[in-house]
Tab-separated table of C-alpha atoms and ligand atoms in Angstrom:
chain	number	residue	atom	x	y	z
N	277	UNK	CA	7.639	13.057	19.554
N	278	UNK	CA	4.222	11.252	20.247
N	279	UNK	CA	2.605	9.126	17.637
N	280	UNK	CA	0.306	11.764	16.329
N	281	UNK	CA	2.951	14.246	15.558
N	282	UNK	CA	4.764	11.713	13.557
N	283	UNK	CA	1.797	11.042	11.521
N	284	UNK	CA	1.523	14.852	11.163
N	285	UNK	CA	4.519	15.020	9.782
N	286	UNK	CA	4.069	12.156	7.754
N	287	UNK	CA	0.769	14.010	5.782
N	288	UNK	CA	2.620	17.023	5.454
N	289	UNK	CA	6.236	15.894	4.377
N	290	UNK	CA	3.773	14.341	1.232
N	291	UNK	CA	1.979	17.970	1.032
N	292	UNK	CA	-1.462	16.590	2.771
N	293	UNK	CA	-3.095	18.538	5.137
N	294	UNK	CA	-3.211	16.847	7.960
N	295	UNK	CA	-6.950	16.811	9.095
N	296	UNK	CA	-8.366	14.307	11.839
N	297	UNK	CA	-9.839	11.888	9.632
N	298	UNK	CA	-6.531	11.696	7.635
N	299	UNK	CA	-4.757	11.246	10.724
N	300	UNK	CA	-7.351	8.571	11.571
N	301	UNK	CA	-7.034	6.757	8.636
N	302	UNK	CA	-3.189	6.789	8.574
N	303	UNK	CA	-2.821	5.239	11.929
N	304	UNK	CA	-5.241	2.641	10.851
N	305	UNK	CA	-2.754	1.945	8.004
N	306	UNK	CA	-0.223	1.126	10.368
N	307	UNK	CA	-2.137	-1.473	12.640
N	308	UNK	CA	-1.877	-3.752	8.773
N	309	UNK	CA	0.878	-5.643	8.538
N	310	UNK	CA	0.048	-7.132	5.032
N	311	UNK	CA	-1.226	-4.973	2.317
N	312	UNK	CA	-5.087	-3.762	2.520
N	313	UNK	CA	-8.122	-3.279	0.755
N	314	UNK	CA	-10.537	-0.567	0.543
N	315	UNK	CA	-13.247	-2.888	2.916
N	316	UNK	CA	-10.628	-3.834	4.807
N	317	UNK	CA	-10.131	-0.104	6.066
N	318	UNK	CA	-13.648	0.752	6.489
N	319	UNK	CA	-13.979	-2.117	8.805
N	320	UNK	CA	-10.700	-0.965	10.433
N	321	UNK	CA	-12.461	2.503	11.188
N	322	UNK	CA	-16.436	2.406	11.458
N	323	UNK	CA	-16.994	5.603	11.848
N	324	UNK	CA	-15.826	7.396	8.715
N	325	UNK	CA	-18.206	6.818	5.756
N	326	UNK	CA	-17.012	5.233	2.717
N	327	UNK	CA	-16.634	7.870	0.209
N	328	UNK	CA	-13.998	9.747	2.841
N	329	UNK	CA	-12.338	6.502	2.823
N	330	UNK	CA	-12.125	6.135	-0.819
N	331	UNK	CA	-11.030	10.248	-1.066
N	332	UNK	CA	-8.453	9.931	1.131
N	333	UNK	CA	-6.747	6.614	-0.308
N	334	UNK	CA	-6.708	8.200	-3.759
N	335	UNK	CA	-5.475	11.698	-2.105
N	336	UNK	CA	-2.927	9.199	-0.480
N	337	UNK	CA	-1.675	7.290	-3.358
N	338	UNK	CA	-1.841	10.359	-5.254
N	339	UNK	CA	0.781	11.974	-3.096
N	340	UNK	CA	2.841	8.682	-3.132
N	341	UNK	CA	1.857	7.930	0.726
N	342	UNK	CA	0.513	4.932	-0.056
N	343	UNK	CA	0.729	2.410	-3.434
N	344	UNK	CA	-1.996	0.023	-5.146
N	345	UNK	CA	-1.196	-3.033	-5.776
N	346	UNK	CA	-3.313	-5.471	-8.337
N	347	UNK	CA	-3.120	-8.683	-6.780
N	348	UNK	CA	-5.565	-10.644	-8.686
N	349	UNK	CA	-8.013	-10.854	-6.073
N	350	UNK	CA	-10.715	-8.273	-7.863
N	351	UNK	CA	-10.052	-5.875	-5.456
N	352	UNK	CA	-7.116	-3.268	-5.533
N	353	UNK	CA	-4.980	-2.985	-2.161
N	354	UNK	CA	-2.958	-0.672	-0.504
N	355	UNK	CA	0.288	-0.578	1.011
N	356	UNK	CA	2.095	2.433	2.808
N	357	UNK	CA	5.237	3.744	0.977
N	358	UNK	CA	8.555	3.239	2.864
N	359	UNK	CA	10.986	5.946	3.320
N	360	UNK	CA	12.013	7.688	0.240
N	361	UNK	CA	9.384	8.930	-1.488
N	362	UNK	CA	11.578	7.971	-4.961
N	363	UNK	CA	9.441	6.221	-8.081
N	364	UNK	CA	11.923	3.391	-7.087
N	365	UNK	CA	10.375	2.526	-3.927
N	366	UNK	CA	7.509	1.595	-5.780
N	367	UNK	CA	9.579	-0.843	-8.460
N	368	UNK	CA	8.950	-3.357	-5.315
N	369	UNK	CA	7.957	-7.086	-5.885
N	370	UNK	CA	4.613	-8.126	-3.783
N	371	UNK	CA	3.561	-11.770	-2.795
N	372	UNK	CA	0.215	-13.079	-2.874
N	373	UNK	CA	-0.433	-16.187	-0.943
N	374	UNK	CA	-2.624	-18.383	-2.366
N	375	UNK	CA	-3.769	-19.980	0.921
N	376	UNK	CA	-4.628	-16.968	3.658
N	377	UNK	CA	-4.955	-14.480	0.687
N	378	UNK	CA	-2.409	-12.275	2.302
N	379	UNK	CA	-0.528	-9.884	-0.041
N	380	UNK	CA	2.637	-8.050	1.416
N	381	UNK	CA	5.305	-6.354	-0.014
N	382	UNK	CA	8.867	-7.554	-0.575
N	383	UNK	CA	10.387	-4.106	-0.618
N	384	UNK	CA	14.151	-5.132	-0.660
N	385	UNK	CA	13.547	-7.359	-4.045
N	386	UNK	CA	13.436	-4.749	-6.935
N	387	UNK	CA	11.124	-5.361	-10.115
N	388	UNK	CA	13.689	-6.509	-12.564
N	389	UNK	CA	13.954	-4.206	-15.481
N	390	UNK	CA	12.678	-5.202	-18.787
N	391	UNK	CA	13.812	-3.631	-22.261
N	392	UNK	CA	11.035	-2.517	-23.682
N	393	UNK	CA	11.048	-2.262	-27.962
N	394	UNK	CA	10.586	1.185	-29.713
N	395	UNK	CA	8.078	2.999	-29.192
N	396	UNK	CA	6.595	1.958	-26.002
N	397	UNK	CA	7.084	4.290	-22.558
N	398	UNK	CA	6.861	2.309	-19.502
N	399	UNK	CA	5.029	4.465	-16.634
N	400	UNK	CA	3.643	1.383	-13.951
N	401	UNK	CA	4.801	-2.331	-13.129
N	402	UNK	CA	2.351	-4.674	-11.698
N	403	UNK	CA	4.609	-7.697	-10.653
N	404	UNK	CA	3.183	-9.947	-8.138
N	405	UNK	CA	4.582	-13.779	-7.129
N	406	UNK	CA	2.092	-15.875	-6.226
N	407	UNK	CA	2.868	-19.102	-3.937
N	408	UNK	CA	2.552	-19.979	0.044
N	409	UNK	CA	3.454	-17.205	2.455
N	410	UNK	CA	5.947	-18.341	5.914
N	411	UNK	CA	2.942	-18.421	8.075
N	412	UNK	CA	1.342	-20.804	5.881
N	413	UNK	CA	4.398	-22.666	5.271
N	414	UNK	CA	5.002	-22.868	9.193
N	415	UNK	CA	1.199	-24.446	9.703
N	416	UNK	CA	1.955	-27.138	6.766
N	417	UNK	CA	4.926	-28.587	8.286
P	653	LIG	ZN1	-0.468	-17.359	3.831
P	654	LIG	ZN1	4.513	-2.615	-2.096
């Protein structure tokens, strides 16, 4: 299977049609290994103007593709969804690191369940650490 048919199958198996620019715009979102902001991707890919940019991430996180992430930085960023496509996967932790202002996610550390009182329905968790990634830690020693 080359790369392209594995991103076409990625768009479908999340019911998006897989047109060029989507295909595009996935493959740029798997050149990032930390997560990624909406600037960051139209730098990543000049040629496709901003508001297809901004369609397609929504379209993307929409169809659980991709998930935000509210890091604290002002501006939301992206992360592609790893295998299952269950509301688990997105009960993730993510890391912010305070020095190269990378944010990744920790997908094997779960969100640890709170009890909420009556009354209250909990749809989204936002949990993000915040402290020196390895990279950092390796250039500090
Ligand atoms: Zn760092
Ligand atoms: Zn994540």
């Amino acid at each position: 299977m080359s790369n392209s048919d594995i991103y076409q199958n990625e768009l479908t198996a999340h019911g998006i049609r897989p047109t060029a620019v989507r295909m595009m715009i996935l493959k740029a979102m798997h050149m990032f290994d930390t997560a990624f902001s909406m600037s960051d991707m139209e730098q990543a890919i000049e040629t496709v103007d901003k508001s297809t940019v901004f369609r397609t991430l929504a379209l993307f996180a929409e169809r659980h593709l991709i998930h935000d992430i509210d890091d604290g930085s002002g501006s939301v960023k992206y992360s592609l969804c790893m295998g299952d496509n269950s509301p688990r996967d997105h009960m993730h932790v993510h890391f912010t690191c305070e020095r190269c202002h990378k944010t990744v996610c920790i997908r094997h550390v779960q969100v640890p369940m709170v009890s909420l009182p009556r009354g209250f329905t909990l749809h989204d968790v936002n949990y993000v650490l915040k402290g020196i990634c390895p990279d950092c830690n390796k250039e500090s020693v």
